[in-house]
PDB file of C-alpha atoms in Angstrom:
ATOM      1  CA  MET A   9       0.000   0.000   0.000  1.00  0.00           C
ATOM      2  CA  THR A  10       1.443   3.339  -1.076  1.00  0.00           C
ATOM      3  CA  SER A  11       1.866   6.025   1.603  1.00  0.00           C
ATOM      4  CA  ALA A  12       0.671   9.648   1.002  1.00  0.00           C
ATOM      5  CA  PRO A  13       3.367  12.395   0.346  1.00  0.00           C
ATOM      6  CA  PRO A  14       4.186  14.658   3.252  1.00  0.00           C
ATOM      7  CA  PRO A  15       2.504  18.072   3.252  1.00  0.00           C
ATOM      8  CA  ALA A  16       4.466  20.956   1.552  1.00  0.00           C
ATOM      9  CA  VAL A  17       6.325  23.327   3.829  1.00  0.00           C
ATOM     10  CA  PRO A  18       4.864  26.867   3.540  1.00  0.00           C
ATOM     11  CA  PRO A  19       7.319  29.575   2.247  1.00  0.00           C
ATOM     12  CA  PRO A  20       8.763  31.967   4.802  1.00  0.00           C
ATOM     13  CA  SER A  21       6.895  35.238   5.194  1.00  0.00           C
ATOM     14  CA  PRO A  22       8.646  38.340   3.712  1.00  0.00           C
ATOM     15  CA  PRO A  23      10.273  40.760   6.124  1.00  0.00           C
ATOM     16  CA  PRO A  24       8.205  43.776   7.089  1.00  0.00           C
ATOM     17  CA  LEU A  25       8.649  46.798   4.778  1.00  0.00           C
ATOM     18  CA  ASP A  26      10.190  49.942   6.188  1.00  0.00           C
ATOM     19  CA  PRO A  27       7.969  52.989   6.078  1.00  0.00           C
ATOM     20  CA  PRO A  28       8.782  55.290   3.062  1.00  0.00           C
ATOM     21  CA  VAL A  29      11.263  57.981   3.805  1.00  0.00           C
ATOM     22  CA  TRP A  30       9.913  61.475   3.021  1.00  0.00           C
ATOM     23  CA  GLN A  31      12.006  63.483   0.569  1.00  0.00           C
ATOM     24  CA  PRO A  32      11.602  67.179  -0.177  1.00  0.00           C
ATOM     25  CA  PRO A  33      10.477  68.151  -3.689  1.00  0.00           C
ATOM     26  CA  PRO A  34      13.199  69.207  -6.148  1.00  0.00           C
ATOM     27  CA  PRO A  35      13.982  72.927  -6.180  1.00  0.00           C
ATOM     28  CA  PRO A  36      12.408  74.995  -8.946  1.00  0.00           C
ATOM     29  CA  PRO A  37      14.601  75.682 -11.961  1.00  0.00           C
ATOM     30  CA  GLY A  38      16.661  78.826 -11.682  1.00  0.00           C
ATOM     31  CA  PRO A  39      16.891  81.625 -14.212  1.00  0.00           C
ATOM     32  CA  PRO A  40      18.510  80.776 -17.560  1.00  0.00           C
ATOM     33  CA  VAL A  41      22.272  81.166 -17.698  1.00  0.00           C
ATOM     34  CA  ARG A  42      23.292  84.057 -19.951  1.00  0.00           C
ATOM     35  CA  PRO A  43      25.991  82.909 -22.379  1.00  0.00           C
ATOM     36  CA  GLN A  44      29.203  84.875 -22.631  1.00  0.00           C
ATOM     37  CA  LEU A  45      29.745  87.151 -25.616  1.00  0.00           C
ATOM     38  CA  ARG A  46      32.397  85.316 -27.605  1.00  0.00           C
ATOM     39  CA  ARG A  47      33.246  84.777 -31.241  1.00  0.00           C
ATOM     40  CA  SER A  48      31.858  81.505 -32.503  1.00  0.00           C
ATOM     41  CA  ARG A  49      34.213  78.796 -33.728  1.00  0.00           C
ATOM     42  CA  THR A  50      31.470  76.694 -35.302  1.00  0.00           C
ATOM     43  CA  ASP A  51      29.210  79.275 -36.977  1.00  0.00           C
ATOM     44  CA  LYS A  52      31.663  81.515 -38.809  1.00  0.00           C
ATOM     45  CA  ILE A  53      32.441  82.891 -42.259  1.00  0.00           C
ATOM     46  CA  LEU A  54      35.193  85.391 -41.420  1.00  0.00           C
ATOM     47  CA  GLY A  55      35.882  85.869 -37.738  1.00  0.00           C
ATOM     48  CA  GLY A  56      32.832  84.312 -36.089  1.00  0.00           C
ATOM     49  CA  VAL A  57      31.504  87.688 -34.916  1.00  0.00           C
ATOM     50  CA  SER A  58      27.993  87.201 -36.297  1.00  0.00           C
ATOM     51  CA  GLY A  59      27.818  83.667 -34.960  1.00  0.00           C
ATOM     52  CA  GLY A  60      28.883  84.815 -31.502  1.00  0.00           C
ATOM     53  CA  LEU A  61      26.321  87.621 -31.491  1.00  0.00           C
ATOM     54  CA  ALA A  62      23.662  85.107 -32.536  1.00  0.00           C
ATOM     55  CA  GLU A  63      24.511  82.731 -29.671  1.00  0.00           C
ATOM     56  CA  TYR A  64      24.469  85.611 -27.184  1.00  0.00           C
ATOM     57  CA  SER A  65      21.317  87.352 -28.368  1.00  0.00           C
ATOM     58  CA  GLY A  66      19.166  84.596 -29.820  1.00  0.00           C
ATOM     59  CA  ILE A  67      18.866  86.469 -33.155  1.00  0.00           C
ATOM     60  CA  ASP A  68      19.814  84.384 -36.184  1.00  0.00           C
ATOM     61  CA  ALA A  69      23.379  84.875 -37.425  1.00  0.00           C
ATOM     62  CA  LEU A  70      22.089  85.554 -40.953  1.00  0.00           C
ATOM     63  CA  LEU A  71      20.339  88.711 -39.726  1.00  0.00           C
ATOM     64  CA  TRP A  72      23.550  89.923 -38.090  1.00  0.00           C
ATOM     65  CA  ARG A  73      25.463  89.319 -41.325  1.00  0.00           C
ATOM     66  CA  VAL A  74      22.852  91.186 -43.360  1.00  0.00           C
ATOM     67  CA  GLY A  75      23.077  94.067 -40.882  1.00  0.00           C
ATOM     68  CA  PHE A  76      26.865  94.318 -41.198  1.00  0.00           C
ATOM     69  CA  VAL A  77      26.619  94.303 -44.998  1.00  0.00           C
ATOM     70  CA  ALA A  78      23.953  97.027 -44.882  1.00  0.00           C
ATOM     71  CA  LEU A  79      26.136  99.167 -42.613  1.00  0.00           C
ATOM     72  CA  ALA A  80      29.096  98.626 -44.941  1.00  0.00           C
ATOM     73  CA  LEU A  81      27.061  99.868 -47.894  1.00  0.00           C
ATOM     74  CA  ALA A  82      25.792 102.847 -45.888  1.00  0.00           C
ATOM     75  CA  GLY A  83      29.153 104.616 -45.808  1.00  0.00           C
ATOM     76  CA  GLY A  84      31.459 101.765 -44.781  1.00  0.00           C
ATOM     77  CA  THR A  85      30.887 101.855 -41.028  1.00  0.00           C
ATOM     78  CA  GLY A  86      29.921  98.166 -40.933  1.00  0.00           C
ATOM     79  CA  ILE A  87      33.495  97.240 -41.824  1.00  0.00           C
ATOM     80  CA  VAL A  88      34.940  99.256 -38.943  1.00  0.00           C
ATOM     81  CA  VAL A  89      32.391  97.934 -36.424  1.00  0.00           C
ATOM     82  CA  TYR A  90      33.010  94.335 -37.511  1.00  0.00           C
ATOM     83  CA  LEU A  91      36.780  94.752 -37.162  1.00  0.00           C
ATOM     84  CA  LEU A  92      36.404  96.344 -33.719  1.00  0.00           C
ATOM     85  CA  LEU A  93      34.189  93.501 -32.509  1.00  0.00           C
ATOM     86  CA  TRP A  94      36.621  90.980 -33.997  1.00  0.00           C
ATOM     87  CA  LEU A  95      39.392  92.517 -31.890  1.00  0.00           C
ATOM     88  CA  LEU A  96      37.361  93.011 -28.695  1.00  0.00           C
ATOM     89  CA  MET A  97      35.365  89.754 -28.581  1.00  0.00           C
ATOM     90  CA  PRO A  98      37.374  86.762 -27.276  1.00  0.00           C
ATOM     91  CA  ALA A  99      37.247  83.531 -29.218  1.00  0.00           C
ATOM     92  CA  GLY A 100      34.912  80.818 -28.000  1.00  0.00           C
ATOM     93  CA  PRO A 101      36.174  77.469 -26.642  1.00  0.00           C
ATOM     94  CA  ALA A 102      36.990  74.701 -29.098  1.00  0.00           C
ATOM     95  CA  ALA A 103      37.744  70.998 -28.669  1.00  0.00           C
ATOM     96  CA  TYR A 104      39.540  69.640 -31.719  1.00  0.00           C
ATOM     97  CA  GLY A 105      38.214  66.284 -32.850  1.00  0.00           C
ATOM     98  CA  VAL A 106      35.297  66.454 -30.412  1.00  0.00           C
ATOM     99  CA  PRO A 107      32.007  68.050 -31.310  1.00  0.00           C
ATOM    100  CA  VAL A 108      31.232  71.119 -29.253  1.00  0.00           C
ATOM    101  CA  GLU A 109      28.429  70.440 -26.821  1.00  0.00           C
ATOM    102  CA  ARG A 110      25.969  73.233 -26.419  1.00  0.00           C
ATOM    103  CA  GLN A 111      25.012  74.118 -22.885  1.00  0.00           C
ATOM    104  CA  ALA A 112      21.534  72.992 -21.996  1.00  0.00           C
ATOM    105  CA  LYS A 113      19.191  75.930 -21.662  1.00  0.00           C
ATOM    106  CA  VAL A 114      16.575  76.097 -18.997  1.00  0.00           C
ATOM    107  CA  PRO A 115      13.165  76.933 -20.440  1.00  0.00           C
ATOM    108  CA  ALA A 116      12.343  80.588 -19.823  1.00  0.00           C
ATOM    109  CA  GLY A 117       8.708  80.633 -20.819  1.00  0.00           C
ATOM    110  CA  PRO A 118       7.198  81.622 -24.144  1.00  0.00           C
ATOM    111  CA  ARG A 119       9.308  83.766 -26.458  1.00  0.00           C
ATOM    112  CA  SER A 120       8.336  87.410 -26.611  1.00  0.00           C
ATOM    113  CA  PRO A 121       7.297  88.759 -30.048  1.00  0.00           C
ATOM    114  CA  VAL A 122       8.987  92.113 -29.364  1.00  0.00           C
ATOM    115  CA  PRO A 123      12.424  91.301 -30.897  1.00  0.00           C
ATOM    116  CA  GLY A 124      10.924  89.983 -34.107  1.00  0.00           C
ATOM    117  CA  LEU A 125       8.575  92.945 -34.470  1.00  0.00           C
ATOM    118  CA  THR A 126      11.465  95.333 -33.779  1.00  0.00           C
ATOM    119  CA  ILE A 127      13.670  93.749 -36.461  1.00  0.00           C
ATOM    120  CA  ALA A 128      10.793  93.830 -38.956  1.00  0.00           C
ATOM    121  CA  THR A 129      10.110  97.508 -38.210  1.00  0.00           C
ATOM    122  CA  LEU A 130      13.811  98.315 -38.508  1.00  0.00           C
ATOM    123  CA  LEU A 131      14.024  96.714 -41.956  1.00  0.00           C
ATOM    124  CA  ILE A 132      10.871  98.537 -43.096  1.00  0.00           C
ATOM    125  CA  VAL A 133      12.160 101.934 -41.927  1.00  0.00           C
ATOM    126  CA  VAL A 134      15.602 101.485 -43.498  1.00  0.00           C
ATOM    127  CA  GLY A 135      14.018 100.197 -46.701  1.00  0.00           C
ATOM    128  CA  LEU A 136      11.725 103.239 -46.913  1.00  0.00           C
ATOM    129  CA  LEU A 137      14.652 105.605 -46.407  1.00  0.00           C
ATOM    130  CA  ALA A 138      16.617 103.826 -49.138  1.00  0.00           C
ATOM    131  CA  LEU A 139      13.614 103.993 -51.485  1.00  0.00           C
ATOM    132  CA  ILE A 140      13.098 107.713 -50.868  1.00  0.00           C
ATOM    133  CA  ASP A 141      16.805 108.339 -51.377  1.00  0.00           C
ATOM    134  CA  ARG A 142      16.785 106.356 -54.629  1.00  0.00           C
ATOM    135  CA  ILE A 143      13.735 107.999 -56.259  1.00  0.00           C
ATOM    136  CA  GLY A 144      15.125 111.496 -55.863  1.00  0.00           C
ATOM    137  CA  GLY A 145      14.052 112.583 -52.401  1.00  0.00           C
ATOM    138  CA  PRO A 146      16.327 113.965 -49.677  1.00  0.00           C
ATOM    139  CA  ASP A 147      19.913 112.737 -49.904  1.00  0.00           C
ATOM    140  CA  PHE A 148      20.298 110.694 -46.711  1.00  0.00           C
ATOM    141  CA  GLY A 149      23.734 109.982 -45.326  1.00  0.00           C
ATOM    142  CA  PRO A 150      24.935 107.037 -43.222  1.00  0.00           C
ATOM    143  CA  ARG A 151      23.967 108.787 -39.990  1.00  0.00           C
ATOM    144  CA  ALA A 152      20.327 109.046 -41.086  1.00  0.00           C
ATOM    145  CA  PHE A 153      20.094 105.308 -41.777  1.00  0.00           C
ATOM    146  CA  ILE A 154      21.939 104.234 -38.630  1.00  0.00           C
ATOM    147  CA  GLY A 155      20.190 106.789 -36.412  1.00  0.00           C
ATOM    148  CA  SER A 156      16.755 105.672 -37.621  1.00  0.00           C
ATOM    149  CA  ALA A 157      17.643 102.040 -36.975  1.00  0.00           C
ATOM    150  CA  LEU A 158      18.895 102.907 -33.484  1.00  0.00           C
ATOM    151  CA  LEU A 159      15.658 104.779 -32.758  1.00  0.00           C
ATOM    152  CA  VAL A 160      13.607 101.714 -33.703  1.00  0.00           C
ATOM    153  CA  VAL A 161      15.756  99.499 -31.478  1.00  0.00           C
ATOM    154  CA  GLY A 162      15.340 101.943 -28.595  1.00  0.00           C
ATOM    155  CA  LEU A 163      11.552 101.834 -28.939  1.00  0.00           C
ATOM    156  CA  GLY A 164      11.781  98.052 -29.036  1.00  0.00           C
ATOM    157  CA  LEU A 165      13.709  98.054 -25.751  1.00  0.00           C
ATOM    158  CA  VAL A 166      11.016 100.219 -24.157  1.00  0.00           C
ATOM    159  CA  ALA A 167       8.393  97.713 -25.280  1.00  0.00           C
ATOM    160  CA  ALA A 168      10.577  94.809 -24.137  1.00  0.00           C
ATOM    161  CA  ALA A 169      10.776  96.293 -20.635  1.00  0.00           C
ATOM    162  CA  PHE A 170       7.151  95.229 -20.160  1.00  0.00           C
ATOM    163  CA  SER A 171       7.717  91.764 -21.647  1.00  0.00           C
ATOM    164  CA  PRO A 172       9.068  88.918 -19.450  1.00  0.00           C
ATOM    165  CA  GLY A 173      12.021  86.758 -20.393  1.00  0.00           C
ATOM    166  CA  ARG A 174      15.660  87.448 -21.182  1.00  0.00           C
ATOM    167  CA  THR A 175      15.237  86.786 -24.857  1.00  0.00           C
ATOM    168  CA  ALA A 176      12.971  89.810 -25.145  1.00  0.00           C
ATOM    169  CA  ARG A 177      15.837  92.200 -24.363  1.00  0.00           C
ATOM    170  CA  GLY A 178      19.243  90.540 -24.757  1.00  0.00           C
ATOM    171  CA  GLY A 179      19.264  90.571 -28.548  1.00  0.00           C
ATOM    172  CA  LEU A 180      18.020  94.135 -28.785  1.00  0.00           C
ATOM    173  CA  ILE A 181      20.668  95.343 -26.350  1.00  0.00           C
ATOM    174  CA  ALA A 182      23.409  93.704 -28.420  1.00  0.00           C
ATOM    175  CA  LEU A 183      21.963  95.166 -31.624  1.00  0.00           C
ATOM    176  CA  GLY A 184      21.749  98.603 -29.993  1.00  0.00           C
ATOM    177  CA  ILE A 185      25.430  98.416 -29.000  1.00  0.00           C
ATOM    178  CA  VAL A 186      26.461  97.561 -32.561  1.00  0.00           C
ATOM    179  CA  LEU A 187      24.355 100.390 -34.006  1.00  0.00           C
ATOM    180  CA  SER A 188      25.741 102.833 -31.423  1.00  0.00           C
ATOM    181  CA  LEU A 189      29.301 101.945 -32.442  1.00  0.00           C
ATOM    182  CA  ALA A 190      28.349 102.358 -36.087  1.00  0.00           C
ATOM    183  CA  LEU A 191      26.753 105.749 -35.424  1.00  0.00           C
ATOM    184  CA  ALA A 192      29.823 106.911 -33.514  1.00  0.00           C
ATOM    185  CA  ALA A 193      32.063 105.796 -36.382  1.00  0.00           C
ATOM    186  CA  ALA A 194      29.860 107.513 -38.974  1.00  0.00           C
ATOM    187  CA  SER A 195      29.916 110.732 -36.950  1.00  0.00           C
ATOM    188  CA  THR A 196      33.639 110.938 -36.243  1.00  0.00           C
ATOM    189  CA  LEU A 197      35.530 109.246 -39.049  1.00  0.00           C
ATOM    190  CA  PRO A 198      36.516 111.161 -42.199  1.00  0.00           C
ATOM    191  CA  TRP A 199      33.636 109.709 -44.233  1.00  0.00           C
ATOM    192  CA  ASN A 200      31.146 111.625 -42.069  1.00  0.00           C
ATOM    193  CA  GLY A 201      28.657 113.152 -44.474  1.00  0.00           C
ATOM    194  CA  VAL A 202      29.579 110.937 -47.425  1.00  0.00           C
ATOM    195  CA  ARG A 203      26.555 110.197 -49.585  1.00  0.00           C
ATOM    196  CA  GLY A 204      26.775 108.088 -52.682  1.00  0.00           C
ATOM    197  CA  GLY A 205      25.895 104.831 -54.286  1.00  0.00           C
ATOM    198  CA  VAL A 206      27.763 101.616 -54.936  1.00  0.00           C
ATOM    199  CA  GLY A 207      30.110 101.116 -57.891  1.00  0.00           C
ATOM    200  CA  ASP A 208      33.102 102.717 -59.574  1.00  0.00           C
ATOM    201  CA  ARG A 209      32.772 106.321 -60.751  1.00  0.00           C
ATOM    202  CA  ARG A 210      34.796 108.461 -63.131  1.00  0.00           C
ATOM    203  CA  PHE A 211      34.416 112.199 -63.764  1.00  0.00           C
ATOM    204  CA  GLN A 212      36.228 114.141 -66.509  1.00  0.00           C
ATOM    205  CA  PRO A 213      34.927 117.707 -66.902  1.00  0.00           C
ATOM    206  CA  ALA A 214      36.004 119.561 -70.047  1.00  0.00           C
ATOM    207  CA  THR A 215      35.325 123.132 -68.885  1.00  0.00           C
ATOM    208  CA  GLU A 216      35.422 125.062 -65.630  1.00  0.00           C
ATOM    209  CA  ALA A 217      31.616 125.269 -65.615  1.00  0.00           C
ATOM    210  CA  GLN A 218      31.348 121.472 -65.660  1.00  0.00           C
ATOM    211  CA  VAL A 219      33.304 121.080 -62.409  1.00  0.00           C
ATOM    212  CA  HIS A 220      30.938 120.167 -59.565  1.00  0.00           C
ATOM    213  CA  ASP A 221      31.070 121.840 -56.207  1.00  0.00           C
ATOM    214  CA  VAL A 222      31.059 118.416 -54.539  1.00  0.00           C
ATOM    215  CA  TYR A 223      31.845 114.939 -55.862  1.00  0.00           C
ATOM    216  CA  ARG A 224      30.348 112.156 -53.752  1.00  0.00           C
ATOM    217  CA  GLY A 225      31.115 108.457 -53.722  1.00  0.00           C
ATOM    218  CA  GLY A 226      29.818 105.698 -51.464  1.00  0.00           C
ATOM    219  CA  VAL A 227      31.427 102.286 -52.061  1.00  0.00           C
ATOM    220  CA  GLY A 228      33.734 101.766 -55.041  1.00  0.00           C
ATOM    221  CA  ASP A 229      36.707 103.427 -56.713  1.00  0.00           C
ATOM    222  CA  MET A 230      36.468 107.054 -57.878  1.00  0.00           C
ATOM    223  CA  THR A 231      38.527 108.962 -60.435  1.00  0.00           C
ATOM    224  CA  LEU A 232      38.343 112.740 -60.943  1.00  0.00           C
ATOM    225  CA  ASP A 233      40.313 113.724 -64.070  1.00  0.00           C
ATOM    226  CA  LEU A 234      40.847 117.484 -64.381  1.00  0.00           C
ATOM    227  CA  SER A 235      43.649 117.178 -66.937  1.00  0.00           C
ATOM    228  CA  ARG A 236      41.489 118.624 -69.737  1.00  0.00           C
ATOM    229  CA  LEU A 237      41.358 121.965 -67.884  1.00  0.00           C
ATOM    230  CA  ASP A 238      44.878 122.786 -69.011  1.00  0.00           C
ATOM    231  CA  GLY A 239      44.186 126.392 -70.013  1.00  0.00           C
ATOM    232  CA  ARG A 240      44.620 129.482 -67.878  1.00  0.00           C
ATOM    233  CA  ILE A 241      42.032 129.830 -65.120  1.00  0.00           C
ATOM    234  CA  THR A 242      40.733 133.372 -65.526  1.00  0.00           C
ATOM    235  CA  ASP A 243      37.902 133.613 -62.979  1.00  0.00           C
ATOM    236  CA  GLY A 244      39.844 132.683 -59.855  1.00  0.00           C
ATOM    237  CA  PRO A 245      40.717 129.200 -58.634  1.00  0.00           C
ATOM    238  CA  VAL A 246      38.498 126.231 -59.427  1.00  0.00           C
ATOM    239  CA  THR A 247      37.200 125.034 -56.061  1.00  0.00           C
ATOM    240  CA  THR A 248      35.728 121.585 -55.425  1.00  0.00           C
ATOM    241  CA  ARG A 249      35.389 118.978 -52.671  1.00  0.00           C
ATOM    242  CA  ILE A 250      35.525 115.182 -52.860  1.00  0.00           C
ATOM    243  CA  ASP A 251      33.613 113.131 -50.262  1.00  0.00           C
ATOM    244  CA  HIS A 252      34.371 109.446 -50.697  1.00  0.00           C
ATOM    245  CA  GLY A 253      33.485 106.514 -48.448  1.00  0.00           C
ATOM    246  CA  VAL A 254      35.089 103.145 -49.245  1.00  0.00           C
ATOM    247  CA  GLY A 255      37.439 102.542 -52.160  1.00  0.00           C
ATOM    248  CA  ASP A 256      40.467 104.029 -53.855  1.00  0.00           C
ATOM    249  CA  LEU A 257      40.416 107.665 -54.961  1.00  0.00           C
ATOM    250  CA  GLU A 258      42.490 109.052 -57.856  1.00  0.00           C
ATOM    251  CA  LEU A 259      42.774 112.773 -58.670  1.00  0.00           C
ATOM    252  CA  ILE A 260      44.460 113.924 -61.890  1.00  0.00           C
ATOM    253  CA  VAL A 261      45.317 117.604 -62.387  1.00  0.00           C
ATOM    254  CA  PRO A 262      46.895 119.463 -65.355  1.00  0.00           C
ATOM    255  CA  PRO A 263      50.717 119.548 -65.494  1.00  0.00           C
ATOM    256  CA  SER A 264      50.988 123.342 -65.398  1.00  0.00           C
ATOM    257  CA  ALA A 265      48.412 123.996 -62.682  1.00  0.00           C
ATOM    258  CA  ASP A 266      49.313 125.148 -59.192  1.00  0.00           C
ATOM    259  CA  VAL A 267      47.202 123.146 -56.747  1.00  0.00           C
ATOM    260  CA  GLN A 268      46.177 123.737 -53.125  1.00  0.00           C
ATOM    261  CA  LEU A 269      45.197 120.418 -51.519  1.00  0.00           C
ATOM    262  CA  THR A 270      43.577 119.652 -48.165  1.00  0.00           C
ATOM    263  CA  ILE A 271      43.289 115.914 -47.450  1.00  0.00           C
ATOM    264  CA  GLU A 272      41.568 114.094 -44.593  1.00  0.00           C
ATOM    265  CA  ALA A 273      41.969 110.347 -44.992  1.00  0.00           C
ATOM    266  CA  GLY A 274      41.006 107.467 -42.734  1.00  0.00           C
ATOM    267  CA  LEU A 275      42.491 104.023 -43.421  1.00  0.00           C
ATOM    268  CA  GLY A 276      44.751 103.795 -46.452  1.00  0.00           C
ATOM    269  CA  ASP A 277      47.839 105.259 -48.116  1.00  0.00           C
ATOM    270  CA  VAL A 278      48.067 108.847 -49.361  1.00  0.00           C
ATOM    271  CA  ARG A 279      50.327 109.634 -52.329  1.00  0.00           C
ATOM    272  CA  VAL A 280      50.448 113.251 -53.540  1.00  0.00           C
ATOM    273  CA  PHE A 281      52.925 113.792 -56.392  1.00  0.00           C
ATOM    274  CA  GLY A 282      55.250 111.255 -54.813  1.00  0.00           C
ATOM    275  CA  SER A 283      54.861 112.486 -51.213  1.00  0.00           C
ATOM    276  CA  SER A 284      52.300 111.890 -48.474  1.00  0.00           C
ATOM    277  CA  ASP A 285      51.543 115.483 -47.410  1.00  0.00           C
ATOM    278  CA  ASP A 286      48.950 117.978 -48.530  1.00  0.00           C
ATOM    279  CA  GLY A 287      49.464 121.706 -49.028  1.00  0.00           C
ATOM    280  CA  PHE A 288      50.434 123.938 -51.961  1.00  0.00           C
ATOM    281  CA  PHE A 289      52.015 122.270 -55.004  1.00  0.00           C
ATOM    282  CA  PRO A 290      53.328 124.387 -57.895  1.00  0.00           C
ATOM    283  CA  GLY A 291      52.879 123.121 -61.431  1.00  0.00           C
ATOM    284  CA  SER A 292      55.565 121.337 -63.376  1.00  0.00           C
ATOM    285  CA  GLY A 293      54.704 122.552 -66.877  1.00  0.00           C
ATOM    286  CA  THR A 294      56.004 125.408 -68.996  1.00  0.00           C
ATOM    287  CA  ALA A 295      52.959 127.693 -69.045  1.00  0.00           C
ATOM    288  CA  SER A 296      53.394 131.322 -68.050  1.00  0.00           C
ATOM    289  CA  TRP A 297      51.175 130.942 -64.998  1.00  0.00           C
ATOM    290  CA  THR A 298      53.029 127.925 -63.631  1.00  0.00           C
ATOM    291  CA  ASP A 299      54.530 128.427 -60.175  1.00  0.00           C
ATOM    292  CA  ASP A 300      53.244 131.993 -59.886  1.00  0.00           C
ATOM    293  CA  GLY A 301      52.158 131.540 -56.259  1.00  0.00           C
ATOM    294  CA  ARG A 302      48.445 131.521 -57.115  1.00  0.00           C
ATOM    295  CA  ALA A 303      46.571 128.226 -57.088  1.00  0.00           C
ATOM    296  CA  GLU A 304      44.497 127.363 -60.146  1.00  0.00           C
ATOM    297  CA  PHE A 305      42.758 124.569 -58.203  1.00  0.00           C
ATOM    298  CA  GLU A 306      41.713 124.436 -54.556  1.00  0.00           C
ATOM    299  CA  ILE A 307      40.568 120.905 -53.731  1.00  0.00           C
ATOM    300  CA  MET A 308      39.477 119.370 -50.418  1.00  0.00           C
ATOM    301  CA  ILE A 309      39.445 115.573 -50.130  1.00  0.00           C
ATOM    302  CA  HIS A 310      37.637 113.460 -47.512  1.00  0.00           C
ATOM    303  CA  ASN A 311      38.284 109.722 -47.918  1.00  0.00           C
ATOM    304  CA  GLY A 312      37.180 107.070 -45.452  1.00  0.00           C
ATOM    305  CA  LEU A 313      38.687 103.700 -46.330  1.00  0.00           C
ATOM    306  CA  GLY A 314      41.063 103.298 -49.265  1.00  0.00           C
ATOM    307  CA  ASP A 315      44.111 104.778 -50.955  1.00  0.00           C
ATOM    308  CA  VAL A 316      44.316 108.367 -52.196  1.00  0.00           C
ATOM    309  CA  GLU A 317      46.555 109.210 -55.165  1.00  0.00           C
ATOM    310  CA  VAL A 318      47.073 112.643 -56.733  1.00  0.00           C
ATOM    311  CA  SER A 319      49.028 112.900 -59.985  1.00  0.00           C
ATOM    312  CA  ARG A 320      49.371 115.060 -63.075  1.00  0.00           C
ATOM    313  CA  GLY A 321      47.919 114.135 -66.453  1.00  0.00           C
TER     314      GLY A 321
END
């Protein structure tokens, strides 16, 4: 007769659970960390200035590049501002062979529409000024364009003061600094007051009456050839002024003419009949009025960025 199996041993009871330990809730996220203003090593075409401004302000680097080009065309100040920022802004960190890790940004709430509306208004205002200038209205100089843009940015900062979030003001402040530097450069450098278009220009008057009171050039090379006025100047000296922004400037005068020159040049070489000084220069021809102590031409030259050369035709 088969015996029954012994009863199964019950499993041991689990140990008693400890009561849950109370932990405080995590602290709320702090304010977003403002990045340092540095030149970018990853988003760069020349010196990384536009890329660094984009990382600092939150405004796309393409808009910064377009702004520098516009300032360069409006009298050449964009070139000076870009070079100054290139020198003053330190280079950003770089790890060769290792991709640069971007610092995680803490969410700062919804983005304010103020910066975008300010940039749009700025472009509209500058575009209207350029259109009025092109169709024959008032002749605006670089200070008018830059000053109008700075006014729009200032109004945008006033509106941003009532909008929360860092991104509503950081980009506008950076843009205002750049425009302020450009306005200071346009007001103090020798191309102050220069008004002109883009492209090379050449002037060759045939008579005294065809000589303009002022010759203006914006961006591009300019040549003023006065060599055809090789006769005696009977009605006093021929007086003219040359205001040139960016590019090389060449002035050609008749061989026999005595010339009084006043030159204010920014960045570039100055060559005046083989020297680098302005002043009174007697003619080198054989006419009876040559080197008689009376200038046939009195010319004032303002050149911003580029070489200046004065020679005889």
